[in-house]
Amino acid sequence: MSPSTPEYWQKVYDEEPRPGWDMDGPSPVLAELLEAAAIHGISAGGEIAVPGCGFGHDAAELARRGYRVTALDFAPPAIEGAKARYGDGVCWRLDDWFATQEGPFDVVFDHTCFVAMEPARRRDYLDVCADRLKPSGLWLAVLFDDTNGRPGPPFQIPMDKARNLAEAHFDVLHVQRATQSHPRRAGREFLVIGRKRK
Ligand SMILES: C[S@@+](CC[C@H](N)C(=O)[O-])C[C@H]1O[C@@H](n2cnc3c(N)ncnc32)[C@H](O)[C@@H]1O
């Protein structure tokens, strides 16, 4: 089964009620990414999309920080789990990022959604991110350049390749190793900030 289908992810959630990627809370690098983005004009109150939101930890944290958040996932257990954990305050959507009509947004917050894509879909995925953003909107991403040799997802991507792909739509403002990663991910994840070209 292909990770491009909701059935693939449904099966993961069926087999693992708490999948291995789930940290039972927001990513420790969420704050680091927002701080890095602050100098590029991100401000609380803006509209943020969280594609592939899983159980919604990052989305709920962004809402707590004052953003208006729409969080999408195409796997029903993800959205059900997010609603059960966090209730209202986030606009939860059972939706495929490649087909969504939500937006436009000021920011796309991308934590383990890009890297969940099969590499052949990366360009299309970034096309959608750019399409769903307002002019000058920001793509904030947490990506992996080392997945311990395991087959994806998540699919690793070197930092320079991520930059090259993003440059199709974005002025790349920041590509740096994360410094506040969860110990399980230390030294293996990096942060990207791209500003959509008008
Ligand atoms: C590795 S999980 C990460 C979940 C969450 N971001 C986290 O870190 O806890 C990837 C999630 O992306 C979702 N996903 C994958 N492709 C998607 C698509 N095209 N549209 C919406 N959700 C998608 C999957 O259902 C899954 O819940």
mmCIF file of C-alpha atoms and ligand atoms in Angstrom:
data_model
loop_
_atom_site.group_PDB
_atom_site.id
_atom_site.type_symbol
_atom_site.label_atom_id
_atom_site.label_comp_id
_atom_site.label_asym_id
_atom_site.label_seq_id
_atom_site.Cartn_x
_atom_site.Cartn_y
_atom_site.Cartn_z
ATOM 1 C CA MET A 1 0.000 0.000 0.000
ATOM 2 C CA SER A 2 1.266 3.493 -0.811
ATOM 3 C CA PRO A 3 1.781 6.244 1.805
ATOM 4 C CA SER A 4 0.014 8.517 -0.683
ATOM 5 C CA THR A 5 -3.284 6.928 0.352
ATOM 6 C CA PRO A 6 -5.350 7.455 3.501
ATOM 7 C CA GLU A 7 -5.698 3.653 3.723
ATOM 8 C CA TYR A 8 -1.958 3.330 4.381
ATOM 9 C CA TRP A 9 -2.176 5.730 7.333
ATOM 10 C CA GLN A 10 -5.470 4.272 8.562
ATOM 11 C CA LYS A 11 -3.682 0.915 8.829
ATOM 12 C CA VAL A 12 -0.836 2.467 10.829
ATOM 13 C CA TYR A 13 -3.307 4.006 13.296
ATOM 14 C CA ASP A 14 -5.252 0.705 13.476
ATOM 15 C CA GLU A 15 -2.089 -1.236 14.272
ATOM 16 C CA GLU A 16 -0.561 1.344 16.621
ATOM 17 C CA PRO A 17 -3.093 3.367 18.606
ATOM 18 C CA ARG A 18 -0.161 5.648 19.474
ATOM 19 C CA PRO A 19 2.140 5.577 16.411
ATOM 20 C CA GLY A 20 5.909 5.781 16.852
ATOM 21 C CA TRP A 21 6.134 9.366 15.585
ATOM 22 C CA ASP A 22 3.608 10.666 18.120
ATOM 23 C CA MET A 23 5.277 12.597 20.952
ATOM 24 C CA ASP A 24 2.134 13.113 23.035
ATOM 25 C CA GLY A 25 2.758 16.847 22.829
ATOM 26 C CA PRO A 26 3.959 19.530 20.465
ATOM 27 C CA SER A 27 7.321 19.207 18.773
ATOM 28 C CA PRO A 28 10.055 20.748 20.969
ATOM 29 C CA VAL A 29 11.296 22.601 17.881
ATOM 30 C CA LEU A 30 7.946 24.347 17.290
ATOM 31 C CA ALA A 31 9.051 27.225 19.530
ATOM 32 C CA GLU A 32 12.472 27.333 17.868
ATOM 33 C CA LEU A 33 10.870 27.547 14.426
ATOM 34 C CA LEU A 34 8.443 30.290 15.496
ATOM 35 C CA GLU A 35 11.322 32.275 17.021
ATOM 36 C CA ALA A 36 13.306 31.977 13.802
ATOM 37 C CA ALA A 37 10.214 33.029 11.831
ATOM 38 C CA ALA A 38 9.477 36.016 14.081
ATOM 39 C CA ILE A 39 12.157 38.109 12.411
ATOM 40 C CA HIS A 40 10.425 37.407 9.091
ATOM 41 C CA GLY A 41 7.136 38.891 10.199
ATOM 42 C CA ILE A 42 5.097 35.971 11.536
ATOM 43 C CA SER A 43 2.689 37.267 14.139
ATOM 44 C CA ALA A 44 0.144 35.730 16.491
ATOM 45 C CA GLY A 45 -3.364 36.090 15.134
ATOM 46 C CA GLY A 46 -2.339 34.962 11.678
ATOM 47 C CA GLU A 47 -4.009 32.075 9.891
ATOM 48 C CA ILE A 48 -1.983 28.874 9.976
ATOM 49 C CA ALA A 49 -2.535 25.561 8.221
ATOM 50 C CA VAL A 50 -1.144 22.360 9.727
ATOM 51 C CA PRO A 51 -1.255 19.650 7.040
ATOM 52 C CA GLY A 52 -0.933 16.036 8.209
ATOM 53 C CA CYS A 53 -1.735 17.128 11.759
ATOM 54 C CA GLY A 54 -1.958 13.640 13.286
ATOM 55 C CA PHE A 55 -3.300 13.871 16.837
ATOM 56 C CA GLY A 56 -3.106 17.652 16.665
ATOM 57 C CA HIS A 57 -0.452 18.488 19.253
ATOM 58 C CA ASP A 58 1.291 21.166 17.169
ATOM 59 C CA ALA A 59 -2.017 22.624 15.955
ATOM 60 C CA ALA A 60 -3.338 22.932 19.521
ATOM 61 C CA GLU A 61 -0.090 24.560 20.684
ATOM 62 C CA LEU A 62 -0.243 27.084 17.836
ATOM 63 C CA ALA A 63 -3.860 27.894 18.770
ATOM 64 C CA ARG A 64 -2.770 28.304 22.417
ATOM 65 C CA ARG A 65 -0.184 30.816 21.196
ATOM 66 C CA GLY A 66 -2.886 32.904 19.529
ATOM 67 C CA TYR A 67 -2.879 31.751 15.921
ATOM 68 C CA ARG A 68 -6.055 30.855 14.018
ATOM 69 C CA VAL A 69 -5.369 27.263 13.070
ATOM 70 C CA THR A 70 -6.838 24.930 10.470
ATOM 71 C CA ALA A 71 -5.447 21.420 10.905
ATOM 72 C CA LEU A 72 -5.965 18.773 8.248
ATOM 73 C CA ASP A 73 -5.408 15.064 8.016
ATOM 74 C CA PHE A 74 -6.884 12.574 5.572
ATOM 75 C CA ALA A 75 -6.823 9.654 8.048
ATOM 76 C CA PRO A 76 -10.011 9.554 10.147
ATOM 77 C CA PRO A 77 -8.308 8.247 13.349
ATOM 78 C CA ALA A 78 -5.981 11.256 13.301
ATOM 79 C CA ILE A 79 -8.767 13.823 13.235
ATOM 80 C CA GLU A 80 -10.896 11.840 15.708
ATOM 81 C CA GLY A 81 -7.889 11.607 18.051
ATOM 82 C CA ALA A 82 -7.145 15.315 17.699
ATOM 83 C CA LYS A 83 -10.726 16.327 18.472
ATOM 84 C CA ALA A 84 -10.858 13.965 21.466
ATOM 85 C CA ARG A 85 -7.612 15.410 22.857
ATOM 86 C CA TYR A 86 -8.076 19.097 22.138
ATOM 87 C CA GLY A 87 -11.742 19.825 21.274
ATOM 88 C CA ASP A 88 -12.546 23.256 19.903
ATOM 89 C CA GLY A 89 -10.094 26.070 19.321
ATOM 90 C CA VAL A 90 -8.681 24.512 16.164
ATOM 91 C CA CYS A 91 -10.607 24.041 12.943
ATOM 92 C CA TRP A 92 -10.108 20.263 12.401
ATOM 93 C CA ARG A 93 -10.621 19.023 8.847
ATOM 94 C CA LEU A 94 -10.714 15.476 7.470
ATOM 95 C CA ASP A 95 -9.184 16.496 4.157
ATOM 96 C CA ASP A 96 -6.490 15.608 1.636
ATOM 97 C CA TRP A 97 -3.864 18.335 1.399
ATOM 98 C CA PHE A 98 -3.657 17.738 -2.362
ATOM 99 C CA ALA A 99 -7.369 18.470 -2.813
ATOM 100 C CA THR A 100 -8.169 20.945 -0.061
ATOM 101 C CA GLN A 101 -9.998 24.184 -0.734
ATOM 102 C CA GLU A 102 -9.072 25.601 2.699
ATOM 103 C CA GLY A 103 -7.133 28.850 2.857
ATOM 104 C CA PRO A 104 -5.442 30.967 1.806
ATOM 105 C CA PHE A 105 -3.199 31.044 4.862
ATOM 106 C CA ASP A 106 -0.452 33.293 6.212
ATOM 107 C CA VAL A 107 1.605 30.276 7.237
ATOM 108 C CA VAL A 108 1.836 26.548 6.537
ATOM 109 C CA PHE A 109 3.348 24.786 9.555
ATOM 110 C CA ASP A 110 4.813 21.525 8.339
ATOM 111 C CA HIS A 111 5.996 18.980 10.877
ATOM 112 C CA THR A 112 6.391 15.463 9.453
ATOM 113 C CA CYS A 113 4.002 15.990 6.550
ATOM 114 C CA PHE A 114 6.489 16.854 3.769
ATOM 115 C CA VAL A 115 8.703 13.996 4.945
ATOM 116 C CA ALA A 116 5.705 11.651 4.952
ATOM 117 C CA MET A 117 5.345 12.212 1.202
ATOM 118 C CA GLU A 118 6.838 9.779 -1.250
ATOM 119 C CA PRO A 119 9.780 11.645 -2.823
ATOM 120 C CA ALA A 120 8.106 11.611 -6.264
ATOM 121 C CA ARG A 121 5.303 13.768 -4.840
ATOM 122 C CA ARG A 122 7.476 16.422 -3.234
ATOM 123 C CA ARG A 123 7.226 18.954 -6.048
ATOM 124 C CA ASP A 124 3.437 18.576 -6.214
ATOM 125 C CA TYR A 125 3.248 18.859 -2.434
ATOM 126 C CA LEU A 126 5.157 22.147 -2.483
ATOM 127 C CA ASP A 127 2.970 23.381 -5.357
ATOM 128 C CA VAL A 128 -0.028 22.932 -3.055
ATOM 129 C CA CYS A 129 1.718 24.648 -0.125
ATOM 130 C CA ALA A 130 2.437 27.663 -2.323
ATOM 131 C CA ASP A 131 -1.069 27.639 -3.786
ATOM 132 C CA ARG A 132 -2.706 27.597 -0.326
ATOM 133 C CA LEU A 133 -0.565 30.498 0.962
ATOM 134 C CA LYS A 134 -1.308 34.184 0.621
ATOM 135 C CA PRO A 135 1.255 36.282 -1.274
ATOM 136 C CA SER A 136 4.426 36.473 0.877
ATOM 137 C CA GLY A 137 3.081 33.687 3.111
ATOM 138 C CA LEU A 138 5.566 31.497 4.998
ATOM 139 C CA TRP A 139 6.252 27.779 4.720
ATOM 140 C CA LEU A 140 7.707 26.656 8.063
ATOM 141 C CA ALA A 141 9.002 23.113 7.975
ATOM 142 C CA VAL A 142 10.699 20.559 10.195
ATOM 143 C CA LEU A 143 12.483 18.040 7.941
ATOM 144 C CA PHE A 144 14.791 15.045 8.471
ATOM 145 C CA ASP A 145 18.105 14.465 6.760
ATOM 146 C CA ASP A 146 18.764 11.210 8.606
ATOM 147 C CA THR A 147 16.212 8.547 9.373
ATOM 148 C CA ASN A 148 18.703 6.030 10.772
ATOM 149 C CA GLY A 149 18.783 4.115 7.507
ATOM 150 C CA ARG A 150 15.192 2.960 7.848
ATOM 151 C CA PRO A 151 12.918 3.002 4.796
ATOM 152 C CA GLY A 152 10.349 5.812 4.800
ATOM 153 C CA PRO A 153 8.087 7.262 5.738
ATOM 154 C CA PRO A 154 9.530 9.483 7.009
ATOM 155 C CA PHE A 155 11.680 9.981 3.921
ATOM 156 C CA GLN A 156 14.928 11.772 4.585
ATOM 157 C CA ILE A 157 16.074 14.675 2.426
ATOM 158 C CA PRO A 158 19.463 16.435 2.428
ATOM 159 C CA MET A 159 19.364 20.096 3.432
ATOM 160 C CA ASP A 160 20.636 21.370 0.068
ATOM 161 C CA LYS A 161 18.038 19.324 -1.824
ATOM 162 C CA ALA A 162 15.242 20.692 0.362
ATOM 163 C CA ARG A 163 16.474 24.206 -0.347
ATOM 164 C CA ASN A 164 16.565 23.566 -4.099
ATOM 165 C CA LEU A 165 13.047 22.138 -4.147
ATOM 166 C CA ALA A 166 11.636 24.969 -2.037
ATOM 167 C CA GLU A 167 13.222 27.574 -4.292
ATOM 168 C CA ALA A 168 10.688 26.722 -7.008
ATOM 169 C CA HIS A 169 8.149 28.824 -5.077
ATOM 170 C CA PHE A 170 9.860 30.349 -2.076
ATOM 171 C CA ASP A 171 12.655 32.697 -1.175
ATOM 172 C CA VAL A 172 14.445 30.476 1.301
ATOM 173 C CA LEU A 173 15.150 32.571 4.394
ATOM 174 C CA HIS A 174 16.449 29.925 6.779
ATOM 175 C CA VAL A 175 17.826 26.378 6.543
ATOM 176 C CA GLN A 176 19.432 25.278 9.794
ATOM 177 C CA ARG A 177 19.852 22.263 12.003
ATOM 178 C CA ALA A 178 17.339 22.253 14.856
ATOM 179 C CA THR A 179 18.974 22.710 18.251
ATOM 180 C CA GLN A 180 16.082 21.837 20.568
ATOM 181 C CA SER A 181 15.049 18.462 19.163
ATOM 182 C CA HIS A 182 13.538 15.640 21.157
ATOM 183 C CA PRO A 183 16.436 13.337 22.209
ATOM 184 C CA ARG A 184 15.153 10.644 19.818
ATOM 185 C CA ARG A 185 15.614 13.070 16.920
ATOM 186 C CA ALA A 186 18.645 15.052 18.031
ATOM 187 C CA GLY A 187 21.010 15.915 15.194
ATOM 188 C CA ARG A 188 18.681 14.536 12.559
ATOM 189 C CA GLU A 189 16.118 17.283 11.946
ATOM 190 C CA PHE A 190 16.462 20.723 10.400
ATOM 191 C CA LEU A 191 14.270 23.776 9.998
ATOM 192 C CA VAL A 192 13.296 25.553 6.796
ATOM 193 C CA ILE A 193 11.568 28.895 6.369
ATOM 194 C CA GLY A 194 10.473 29.926 2.895
ATOM 195 C CA ARG A 195 8.609 33.067 1.887
ATOM 196 C CA LYS A 196 6.271 32.625 -1.051
ATOM 197 C CA ARG A 197 7.267 34.733 -3.995
ATOM 198 C CA LYS A 198 4.348 36.852 -5.187
HETATM 199 C C1 LIG B 1 4.066 10.912 10.269
HETATM 200 S S1 LIG B 1 2.422 11.437 10.579
HETATM 201 C C2 LIG B 1 2.717 12.953 11.474
HETATM 202 C C3 LIG B 1 1.562 13.468 12.280
HETATM 203 C C4 LIG B 1 1.838 14.747 13.050
HETATM 204 N N1 LIG B 1 2.300 15.820 12.177
HETATM 205 C C5 LIG B 1 2.829 14.517 14.158
HETATM 206 O O1 LIG B 1 4.019 14.850 13.974
HETATM 207 O O2 LIG B 1 2.444 13.978 15.209
HETATM 208 C C6 LIG B 1 1.903 12.023 8.980
HETATM 209 C C7 LIG B 1 0.435 12.368 8.927
HETATM 210 O O3 LIG B 1 0.168 12.963 7.645
HETATM 211 C C8 LIG B 1 -1.085 12.512 7.187
HETATM 212 N N2 LIG B 1 -1.096 12.687 5.725
HETATM 213 C C9 LIG B 1 -0.276 12.109 4.823
HETATM 214 N N3 LIG B 1 -0.587 12.517 3.575
HETATM 215 C C10 LIG B 1 -1.623 13.395 3.699
HETATM 216 C C11 LIG B 1 -2.392 14.144 2.778
HETATM 217 N N4 LIG B 1 -2.170 14.072 1.458
HETATM 218 N N5 LIG B 1 -3.369 14.956 3.243
HETATM 219 C C12 LIG B 1 -3.625 15.023 4.580
HETATM 220 N N6 LIG B 1 -2.946 14.309 5.508
HETATM 221 C C13 LIG B 1 -1.950 13.505 5.070
HETATM 222 C C14 LIG B 1 -1.167 11.059 7.682
HETATM 223 O O4 LIG B 1 -2.492 10.586 7.753
HETATM 224 C C15 LIG B 1 -0.504 11.169 9.058
HETATM 225 O O5 LIG B 1 -1.445 11.405 10.071
#
